[in-house]
JSON list of C-alpha atoms in Angstrom, two decimals:
[
{"chain": "R", "resi": 16, "resn": "MET", "atom": "CA", "xyz": [-38.85, 15.59, 35.14]},
{"chain": "R", "resi": 17, "resn": "LYS", "atom": "CA", "xyz": [-35.21, 13.63, 35.68]},
{"chain": "R", "resi": 18, "resn": "ARG", "atom": "CA", "xyz": [-37.75, 10.16, 34.71]},
{"chain": "R", "resi": 19, "resn": "VAL", "atom": "CA", "xyz": [-39.07, 11.70, 31.43]},
{"chain": "R", "resi": 20, "resn": "ILE", "atom": "CA", "xyz": [-35.16, 13.01, 31.01]},
{"chain": "R", "resi": 21, "resn": "ALA", "atom": "CA", "xyz": [-33.81, 9.48, 31.35]},
{"chain": "R", "resi": 22, "resn": "THR", "atom": "CA", "xyz": [-36.37, 8.35, 29.57]},
{"chain": "R", "resi": 23, "resn": "LEU", "atom": "CA", "xyz": [-35.67, 10.39, 26.29]},
{"chain": "R", "resi": 24, "resn": "VAL", "atom": "CA", "xyz": [-31.96, 9.59, 26.41]},
{"chain": "R", "resi": 25, "resn": "LEU", "atom": "CA", "xyz": [-31.87, 4.99, 26.70]},
{"chain": "R", "resi": 26, "resn": "CYS", "atom": "CA", "xyz": [-34.63, 6.35, 24.09]},
{"chain": "R", "resi": 27, "resn": "LEU", "atom": "CA", "xyz": [-32.32, 7.71, 21.53]},
{"chain": "R", "resi": 28, "resn": "ILE", "atom": "CA", "xyz": [-29.15, 5.18, 23.08]},
{"chain": "R", "resi": 29, "resn": "VAL", "atom": "CA", "xyz": [-31.67, 2.49, 21.63]},
{"chain": "R", "resi": 30, "resn": "VAL", "atom": "CA", "xyz": [-32.62, 4.73, 18.51]},
{"chain": "R", "resi": 31, "resn": "GLY", "atom": "CA", "xyz": [-28.99, 5.19, 18.42]},
{"chain": "R", "resi": 32, "resn": "ILE", "atom": "CA", "xyz": [-27.51, 1.43, 18.10]},
{"chain": "R", "resi": 33, "resn": "THR", "atom": "CA", "xyz": [-30.13, -0.40, 15.95]},
{"chain": "R", "resi": 34, "resn": "SER", "atom": "CA", "xyz": [-29.48, 2.34, 13.94]},
{"chain": "R", "resi": 35, "resn": "CYS", "atom": "CA", "xyz": [-25.84, 1.52, 13.71]},
{"chain": "R", "resi": 36, "resn": "SER", "atom": "CA", "xyz": [-26.59, -2.09, 13.05]},
{"chain": "R", "resi": 37, "resn": "GLY", "atom": "CA", "xyz": [-27.55, -1.96, 9.50]},
{"chain": "R", "resi": 38, "resn": "LYS", "atom": "CA", "xyz": [-28.48, -4.25, 7.46]},
{"chain": "R", "resi": 39, "resn": "LYS", "atom": "CA", "xyz": [-27.89, -7.63, 6.68]},
{"chain": "R", "resi": 40, "resn": "ILE", "atom": "CA", "xyz": [-27.25, -8.38, 3.37]},
{"chain": "R", "resi": 41, "resn": "ASP", "atom": "CA", "xyz": [-27.35, -11.99, 1.72]},
{"chain": "R", "resi": 42, "resn": "GLU", "atom": "CA", "xyz": [-23.42, -13.26, 0.97]},
{"chain": "R", "resi": 43, "resn": "ASN", "atom": "CA", "xyz": [-24.49, -15.72, -1.12]},
{"chain": "R", "resi": 44, "resn": "ASP", "atom": "CA", "xyz": [-26.73, -13.52, -2.93]},
{"chain": "R", "resi": 45, "resn": "PRO", "atom": "CA", "xyz": [-24.96, -11.68, -6.37]},
{"chain": "R", "resi": 46, "resn": "ALA", "atom": "CA", "xyz": [-27.87, -9.54, -6.61]},
{"chain": "R", "resi": 47, "resn": "ALA", "atom": "CA", "xyz": [-27.63, -7.88, -3.45]},
{"chain": "R", "resi": 48, "resn": "LEU", "atom": "CA", "xyz": [-24.21, -7.62, -2.56]},
{"chain": "R", "resi": 49, "resn": "MET", "atom": "CA", "xyz": [-23.86, -5.51, -5.84]},
{"chain": "R", "resi": 50, "resn": "GLN", "atom": "CA", "xyz": [-27.24, -3.44, -4.30]},
{"chain": "R", "resi": 51, "resn": "ASP", "atom": "CA", "xyz": [-25.03, -3.36, -0.57]},
{"chain": "R", "resi": 52, "resn": "ALA", "atom": "CA", "xyz": [-22.05, -1.32, -3.14]},
{"chain": "R", "resi": 53, "resn": "GLU", "atom": "CA", "xyz": [-23.61, 0.91, -5.10]},
{"chain": "R", "resi": 54, "resn": "ASP", "atom": "CA", "xyz": [-25.48, 1.82, -1.59]},
{"chain": "R", "resi": 55, "resn": "GLU", "atom": "CA", "xyz": [-21.97, 2.32, -0.65]},
{"chain": "R", "resi": 56, "resn": "VAL", "atom": "CA", "xyz": [-21.12, 4.56, -3.83]},
{"chain": "R", "resi": 57, "resn": "LYS", "atom": "CA", "xyz": [-24.12, 6.98, -3.53]},
{"chain": "R", "resi": 58, "resn": "ASN", "atom": "CA", "xyz": [-23.21, 8.14, -0.09]},
{"chain": "R", "resi": 59, "resn": "ASP", "atom": "CA", "xyz": [-19.24, 8.90, -0.93]},
{"chain": "R", "resi": 60, "resn": "HIS", "atom": "CA", "xyz": [-17.34, 5.31, 1.29]},
{"chain": "R", "resi": 61, "resn": "PHE", "atom": "CA", "xyz": [-15.76, 4.52, -1.90]},
{"chain": "R", "resi": 62, "resn": "GLN", "atom": "CA", "xyz": [-13.16, 2.91, -0.33]},
{"chain": "R", "resi": 63, "resn": "LEU", "atom": "CA", "xyz": [-15.57, -0.33, 0.88]},
{"chain": "R", "resi": 64, "resn": "ALA", "atom": "CA", "xyz": [-17.53, -0.43, -1.82]},
{"chain": "R", "resi": 65, "resn": "LEU", "atom": "CA", "xyz": [-14.28, -1.19, -3.80]},
{"chain": "R", "resi": 66, "resn": "ASP", "atom": "CA", "xyz": [-13.62, -3.76, -1.29]},
{"chain": "R", "resi": 67, "resn": "LYS", "atom": "CA", "xyz": [-17.24, -4.98, -1.85]},
{"chain": "R", "resi": 68, "resn": "LEU", "atom": "CA", "xyz": [-16.65, -4.89, -5.70]},
{"chain": "R", "resi": 69, "resn": "ARG", "atom": "CA", "xyz": [-13.99, -7.07, -5.00]},
{"chain": "R", "resi": 70, "resn": "ASN", "atom": "CA", "xyz": [-15.46, -9.38, -3.24]},
{"chain": "R", "resi": 71, "resn": "ILE", "atom": "CA", "xyz": [-18.76, -9.82, -5.55]},
{"chain": "R", "resi": 72, "resn": "LYS", "atom": "CA", "xyz": [-15.65, -10.46, -8.25]},
{"chain": "R", "resi": 73, "resn": "ASN", "atom": "CA", "xyz": [-13.66, -12.90, -6.32]},
{"chain": "R", "resi": 74, "resn": "LYS", "atom": "CA", "xyz": [-16.47, -14.55, -4.39]},
{"chain": "R", "resi": 75, "resn": "PHE", "atom": "CA", "xyz": [-18.84, -15.57, -8.09]},
{"chain": "R", "resi": 76, "resn": "PRO", "atom": "CA", "xyz": [-16.18, -14.80, -11.16]},
{"chain": "R", "resi": 77, "resn": "TYR", "atom": "CA", "xyz": [-17.75, -16.99, -13.18]},
{"chain": "R", "resi": 78, "resn": "SER", "atom": "CA", "xyz": [-21.19, -14.45, -13.02]},
{"chain": "R", "resi": 79, "resn": "ARG", "atom": "CA", "xyz": [-22.28, -11.57, -14.83]},
{"chain": "R", "resi": 80, "resn": "PHE", "atom": "CA", "xyz": [-21.98, -9.43, -11.57]},
{"chain": "R", "resi": 81, "resn": "SER", "atom": "CA", "xyz": [-18.35, -9.92, -11.38]},
{"chain": "R", "resi": 82, "resn": "HIS", "atom": "CA", "xyz": [-18.22, -8.40, -14.79]},
{"chain": "R", "resi": 83, "resn": "GLU", "atom": "CA", "xyz": [-20.17, -6.27, -13.46]},
{"chain": "R", "resi": 84, "resn": "ALA", "atom": "CA", "xyz": [-18.80, -5.31, -10.44]},
{"chain": "R", "resi": 85, "resn": "HIS", "atom": "CA", "xyz": [-14.97, -4.99, -12.43]},
{"chain": "R", "resi": 86, "resn": "LEU", "atom": "CA", "xyz": [-16.82, -2.63, -14.50]},
{"chain": "R", "resi": 87, "resn": "ARG", "atom": "CA", "xyz": [-17.87, -0.38, -11.07]},
{"chain": "R", "resi": 88, "resn": "MET", "atom": "CA", "xyz": [-14.35, -1.08, -10.28]},
{"chain": "R", "resi": 89, "resn": "ALA", "atom": "CA", "xyz": [-12.96, 1.54, -12.81]},
{"chain": "R", "resi": 90, "resn": "ASP", "atom": "CA", "xyz": [-16.02, 4.42, -12.52]},
{"chain": "R", "resi": 91, "resn": "VAL", "atom": "CA", "xyz": [-15.29, 4.46, -8.68]},
{"chain": "R", "resi": 92, "resn": "TYR", "atom": "CA", "xyz": [-11.50, 4.62, -9.02]},
{"chain": "R", "resi": 93, "resn": "PHE", "atom": "CA", "xyz": [-12.77, 7.85, -12.00]},
{"chain": "R", "resi": 94, "resn": "LEU", "atom": "CA", "xyz": [-15.63, 9.16, -9.40]},
{"chain": "R", "resi": 95, "resn": "GLN", "atom": "CA", "xyz": [-11.99, 8.79, -7.06]},
{"chain": "R", "resi": 96, "resn": "ASP", "atom": "CA", "xyz": [-10.28, 10.90, -9.35]},
{"chain": "R", "resi": 97, "resn": "SER", "atom": "CA", "xyz": [-7.99, 8.39, -9.06]},
{"chain": "R", "resi": 98, "resn": "PHE", "atom": "CA", "xyz": [-7.99, 7.88, -13.23]},
{"chain": "R", "resi": 99, "resn": "LEU", "atom": "CA", "xyz": [-4.82, 6.01, -13.41]},
{"chain": "R", "resi": 100, "resn": "GLU", "atom": "CA", "xyz": [-6.27, 3.39, -11.70]},
{"chain": "R", "resi": 101, "resn": "ALA", "atom": "CA", "xyz": [-9.76, 3.72, -13.09]},
{"chain": "R", "resi": 102, "resn": "ALA", "atom": "CA", "xyz": [-7.75, 3.47, -17.36]},
{"chain": "R", "resi": 103, "resn": "GLY", "atom": "CA", "xyz": [-5.98, -0.10, -15.74]},
{"chain": "R", "resi": 104, "resn": "THR", "atom": "CA", "xyz": [-9.38, -1.03, -14.81]},
{"chain": "R", "resi": 105, "resn": "TYR", "atom": "CA", "xyz": [-11.02, -0.15, -17.68]},
{"chain": "R", "resi": 106, "resn": "GLU", "atom": "CA", "xyz": [-8.16, -1.63, -19.75]},
{"chain": "R", "resi": 107, "resn": "SER", "atom": "CA", "xyz": [-8.09, -4.80, -17.94]},
{"chain": "R", "resi": 108, "resn": "PHE", "atom": "CA", "xyz": [-11.67, -5.03, -18.03]},
{"chain": "R", "resi": 109, "resn": "ARG", "atom": "CA", "xyz": [-10.91, -4.46, -22.31]},
{"chain": "R", "resi": 110, "resn": "ASP", "atom": "CA", "xyz": [-8.31, -6.73, -21.98]},
{"chain": "R", "resi": 111, "resn": "LEU", "atom": "CA", "xyz": [-11.29, -9.78, -20.43]},
{"chain": "R", "resi": 112, "resn": "HIS", "atom": "CA", "xyz": [-13.91, -8.90, -21.94]},
{"chain": "R", "resi": 113, "resn": "PRO", "atom": "CA", "xyz": [-12.78, -7.92, -25.93]},
{"chain": "R", "resi": 114, "resn": "ASN", "atom": "CA", "xyz": [-17.49, -8.58, -27.02]},
{"chain": "R", "resi": 115, "resn": "HIS", "atom": "CA", "xyz": [-19.27, -7.93, -23.48]},
{"chain": "R", "resi": 116, "resn": "GLU", "atom": "CA", "xyz": [-21.82, -5.40, -24.31]},
{"chain": "R", "resi": 117, "resn": "ARG", "atom": "CA", "xyz": [-20.43, -2.68, -22.19]},
{"chain": "R", "resi": 118, "resn": "ILE", "atom": "CA", "xyz": [-17.18, -2.95, -23.53]},
{"chain": "R", "resi": 119, "resn": "ALA", "atom": "CA", "xyz": [-17.62, 0.41, -25.44]},
{"chain": "R", "resi": 120, "resn": "TYR", "atom": "CA", "xyz": [-18.97, 2.35, -22.51]},
{"chain": "R", "resi": 121, "resn": "ALA", "atom": "CA", "xyz": [-15.48, 0.65, -21.12]},
{"chain": "R", "resi": 122, "resn": "LEU", "atom": "CA", "xyz": [-13.25, 2.16, -23.74]},
{"chain": "R", "resi": 123, "resn": "PHE", "atom": "CA", "xyz": [-14.96, 5.00, -24.27]},
{"chain": "R", "resi": 124, "resn": "ARG", "atom": "CA", "xyz": [-13.87, 6.09, -20.54]},
{"chain": "R", "resi": 125, "resn": "ILE", "atom": "CA", "xyz": [-9.81, 4.33, -21.20]},
{"chain": "R", "resi": 126, "resn": "GLY", "atom": "CA", "xyz": [-10.13, 7.65, -23.16]},
{"chain": "R", "resi": 127, "resn": "LYS", "atom": "CA", "xyz": [-11.48, 10.01, -20.46]},
{"chain": "R", "resi": 128, "resn": "SER", "atom": "CA", "xyz": [-9.78, 8.24, -17.41]},
{"chain": "R", "resi": 129, "resn": "TYR", "atom": "CA", "xyz": [-6.58, 9.23, -19.58]},
{"chain": "R", "resi": 130, "resn": "PHE", "atom": "CA", "xyz": [-7.77, 13.15, -21.28]},
{"chain": "R", "resi": 131, "resn": "ASN", "atom": "CA", "xyz": [-8.23, 13.82, -16.74]},
{"chain": "R", "resi": 132, "resn": "ASP", "atom": "CA", "xyz": [-4.97, 12.82, -15.63]},
{"chain": "R", "resi": 133, "resn": "ILE", "atom": "CA", "xyz": [-3.34, 15.33, -18.06]},
{"chain": "R", "resi": 134, "resn": "PRO", "atom": "CA", "xyz": [-1.48, 17.93, -16.65]},
{"chain": "R", "resi": 135, "resn": "SER", "atom": "CA", "xyz": [-2.50, 21.54, -17.25]},
{"chain": "R", "resi": 136, "resn": "PRO", "atom": "CA", "xyz": [1.07, 23.72, -18.27]},
{"chain": "R", "resi": 137, "resn": "VAL", "atom": "CA", "xyz": [2.57, 21.79, -21.43]},
{"chain": "R", "resi": 138, "resn": "SER", "atom": "CA", "xyz": [6.05, 21.64, -20.13]},
{"chain": "R", "resi": 139, "resn": "ARG", "atom": "CA", "xyz": [4.82, 18.66, -18.25]},
{"chain": "R", "resi": 140, "resn": "ASP", "atom": "CA", "xyz": [5.25, 15.72, -19.57]},
{"chain": "R", "resi": 141, "resn": "LEU", "atom": "CA", "xyz": [1.71, 14.38, -20.96]},
{"chain": "R", "resi": 142, "resn": "SER", "atom": "CA", "xyz": [2.41, 10.75, -21.69]},
{"chain": "R", "resi": 143, "resn": "SER", "atom": "CA", "xyz": [-1.78, 11.18, -21.00]},
{"chain": "R", "resi": 144, "resn": "ALA", "atom": "CA", "xyz": [-2.05, 12.60, -23.27]},
{"chain": "R", "resi": 145, "resn": "ASN", "atom": "CA", "xyz": [-0.33, 10.12, -26.00]},
{"chain": "R", "resi": 146, "resn": "LYS", "atom": "CA", "xyz": [-2.72, 7.23, -23.54]},
{"chain": "R", "resi": 147, "resn": "ALA", "atom": "CA", "xyz": [-5.87, 9.29, -24.07]},
{"chain": "R", "resi": 148, "resn": "LEU", "atom": "CA", "xyz": [-5.22, 10.28, -27.80]},
{"chain": "R", "resi": 149, "resn": "GLU", "atom": "CA", "xyz": [-5.18, 6.24, -28.16]},
{"chain": "R", "resi": 150, "resn": "GLY", "atom": "CA", "xyz": [-7.96, 5.50, -26.70]},
{"chain": "R", "resi": 151, "resn": "TYR", "atom": "CA", "xyz": [-10.00, 7.39, -28.26]},
{"chain": "R", "resi": 152, "resn": "ASN", "atom": "CA", "xyz": [-9.26, 6.03, -31.74]},
{"chain": "R", "resi": 153, "resn": "ARG", "atom": "CA", "xyz": [-9.47, 2.63, -30.26]},
{"chain": "R", "resi": 154, "resn": "PHE", "atom": "CA", "xyz": [-13.20, 3.78, -29.57]},
{"chain": "R", "resi": 155, "resn": "LEU", "atom": "CA", "xyz": [-13.62, 6.03, -32.60]},
{"chain": "R", "resi": 156, "resn": "ALA", "atom": "CA", "xyz": [-12.51, 3.18, -34.31]},
{"chain": "R", "resi": 157, "resn": "ARG", "atom": "CA", "xyz": [-15.32, 0.56, -33.34]},
{"chain": "R", "resi": 158, "resn": "PHE", "atom": "CA", "xyz": [-18.48, 2.33, -31.55]},
{"chain": "R", "resi": 159, "resn": "GLU", "atom": "CA", "xyz": [-18.08, 5.85, -34.30]},
{"chain": "R", "resi": 160, "resn": "LYS", "atom": "CA", "xyz": [-21.40, 6.46, -34.13]},
{"chain": "R", "resi": 161, "resn": "ASP", "atom": "CA", "xyz": [-21.65, 5.56, -30.45]},
{"chain": "R", "resi": 162, "resn": "PRO", "atom": "CA", "xyz": [-23.52, 8.48, -27.93]},
{"chain": "R", "resi": 163, "resn": "LEU", "atom": "CA", "xyz": [-20.66, 8.90, -26.85]},
{"chain": "R", "resi": 164, "resn": "SER", "atom": "CA", "xyz": [-18.45, 9.50, -30.31]},
{"chain": "R", "resi": 165, "resn": "ASP", "atom": "CA", "xyz": [-19.35, 13.22, -30.61]},
{"chain": "R", "resi": 166, "resn": "GLU", "atom": "CA", "xyz": [-17.38, 14.32, -26.71]},
{"chain": "R", "resi": 167, "resn": "ALA", "atom": "CA", "xyz": [-14.58, 11.92, -27.43]},
{"chain": "R", "resi": 168, "resn": "ARG", "atom": "CA", "xyz": [-13.81, 13.12, -31.30]},
{"chain": "R", "resi": 169, "resn": "LYS", "atom": "CA", "xyz": [-14.40, 16.62, -29.39]},
{"chain": "R", "resi": 170, "resn": "ASP", "atom": "CA", "xyz": [-11.66, 15.99, -26.31]},
{"chain": "R", "resi": 171, "resn": "ALA", "atom": "CA", "xyz": [-9.58, 14.05, -29.39]},
{"chain": "R", "resi": 172, "resn": "ALA", "atom": "CA", "xyz": [-9.57, 17.55, -30.90]},
{"chain": "R", "resi": 173, "resn": "ARG", "atom": "CA", "xyz": [-8.20, 18.86, -27.35]},
{"chain": "R", "resi": 174, "resn": "ILE", "atom": "CA", "xyz": [-5.84, 16.69, -27.10]},
{"chain": "R", "resi": 175, "resn": "ARG", "atom": "CA", "xyz": [-3.91, 17.91, -30.63]},
{"chain": "R", "resi": 176, "resn": "GLU", "atom": "CA", "xyz": [-4.11, 20.87, -29.76]},
{"chain": "R", "resi": 177, "resn": "LEU", "atom": "CA", "xyz": [-2.51, 20.03, -26.29]},
{"chain": "R", "resi": 178, "resn": "LEU", "atom": "CA", "xyz": [0.30, 18.32, -28.32]},
{"chain": "R", "resi": 179, "resn": "ALA", "atom": "CA", "xyz": [1.08, 21.09, -31.36]},
{"chain": "R", "resi": 180, "resn": "GLU", "atom": "CA", "xyz": [1.30, 23.21, -27.99]},
{"chain": "R", "resi": 181, "resn": "LYS", "atom": "CA", "xyz": [3.81, 20.98, -26.70]},
{"chain": "R", "resi": 182, "resn": "GLU", "atom": "CA", "xyz": [5.21, 20.37, -29.30]},
{"chain": "R", "resi": 183, "resn": "LEU", "atom": "CA", "xyz": [5.85, 24.55, -30.03]},
{"chain": "R", "resi": 184, "resn": "TYR", "atom": "CA", "xyz": [6.95, 24.52, -26.13]},
{"chain": "R", "resi": 185, "resn": "ILE", "atom": "CA", "xyz": [9.90, 22.14, -27.39]},
{"chain": "R", "resi": 186, "resn": "ALA", "atom": "CA", "xyz": [10.82, 24.79, -30.74]},
{"chain": "R", "resi": 187, "resn": "ASN", "atom": "CA", "xyz": [10.51, 27.52, -29.14]},
{"chain": "R", "resi": 188, "resn": "PHE", "atom": "CA", "xyz": [13.13, 26.41, -26.32]},
{"chain": "R", "resi": 189, "resn": "TYR", "atom": "CA", "xyz": [15.16, 25.62, -28.20]},
{"chain": "R", "resi": 190, "resn": "LYS", "atom": "CA", "xyz": [15.73, 28.89, -30.65]},
{"chain": "R", "resi": 191, "resn": "ASN", "atom": "CA", "xyz": [15.47, 30.87, -27.50]},
{"chain": "R", "resi": 192, "resn": "TRP", "atom": "CA", "xyz": [18.53, 28.19, -26.00]},
{"chain": "R", "resi": 193, "resn": "ASP", "atom": "CA", "xyz": [21.16, 30.50, -26.48]},
{"chain": "R", "resi": 194, "resn": "VAL", "atom": "CA", "xyz": [24.14, 28.08, -27.44]},
{"chain": "R", "resi": 195, "resn": "PRO", "atom": "CA", "xyz": [28.05, 29.58, -26.87]},
{"chain": "R", "resi": 196, "resn": "ASP", "atom": "CA", "xyz": [30.31, 29.63, -30.02]}
]
C-alpha cells in the first residue's frame, strides 16, 4: 500500500512539474508571440500580456504585429479598468497610425475610455467628460455610418446631460450662496 501511495505521489509531482513548464514559444515569430499574449489576456494575466505585447511592439516595429500589439495593449488597459492609460494608448495609436484599417475602433475607444472614467457625482471634475465628448465627436465626424456610431451617439448624449447637470449644480451653488451685505 505504501508503495502504491509513493508511486501516486511521484506521478503527481512529475505531472505538476511538466504542466508548469509552459509551452515553448519561438521568440522570432511575432504571430506565436501574439498568440501567447492573447492566451495571457484570456487567463486574466494582464501584466504578463502587457509585457509580451510591449516586447512584440519593440522587437518587430515594422511588422503588422507591432500595430496589433499597440492596439491590444490599449485593450488590456481597458479590460483592467485603467481607462486613462487605455485612452492614452489609443491616442498614441491614433497619432502614429492615422490611416490604419482599425482607426475607427481606436477613435471610438478613446471616447469610450474617457466616458468610463467620468466620476459619478457631477460636483466632481468632469474633464474626462469633455475629453470623451471630443473623442466621440472625432469618431463620428469620420465614421458616422460605423456600427459603433449608435453607441457613440448615445454616450455623447449622456455626456451632454452630465455637463448640463454640472452647469445647473454650479448655478444652484451660486444662487444659494449667502453673500454678506
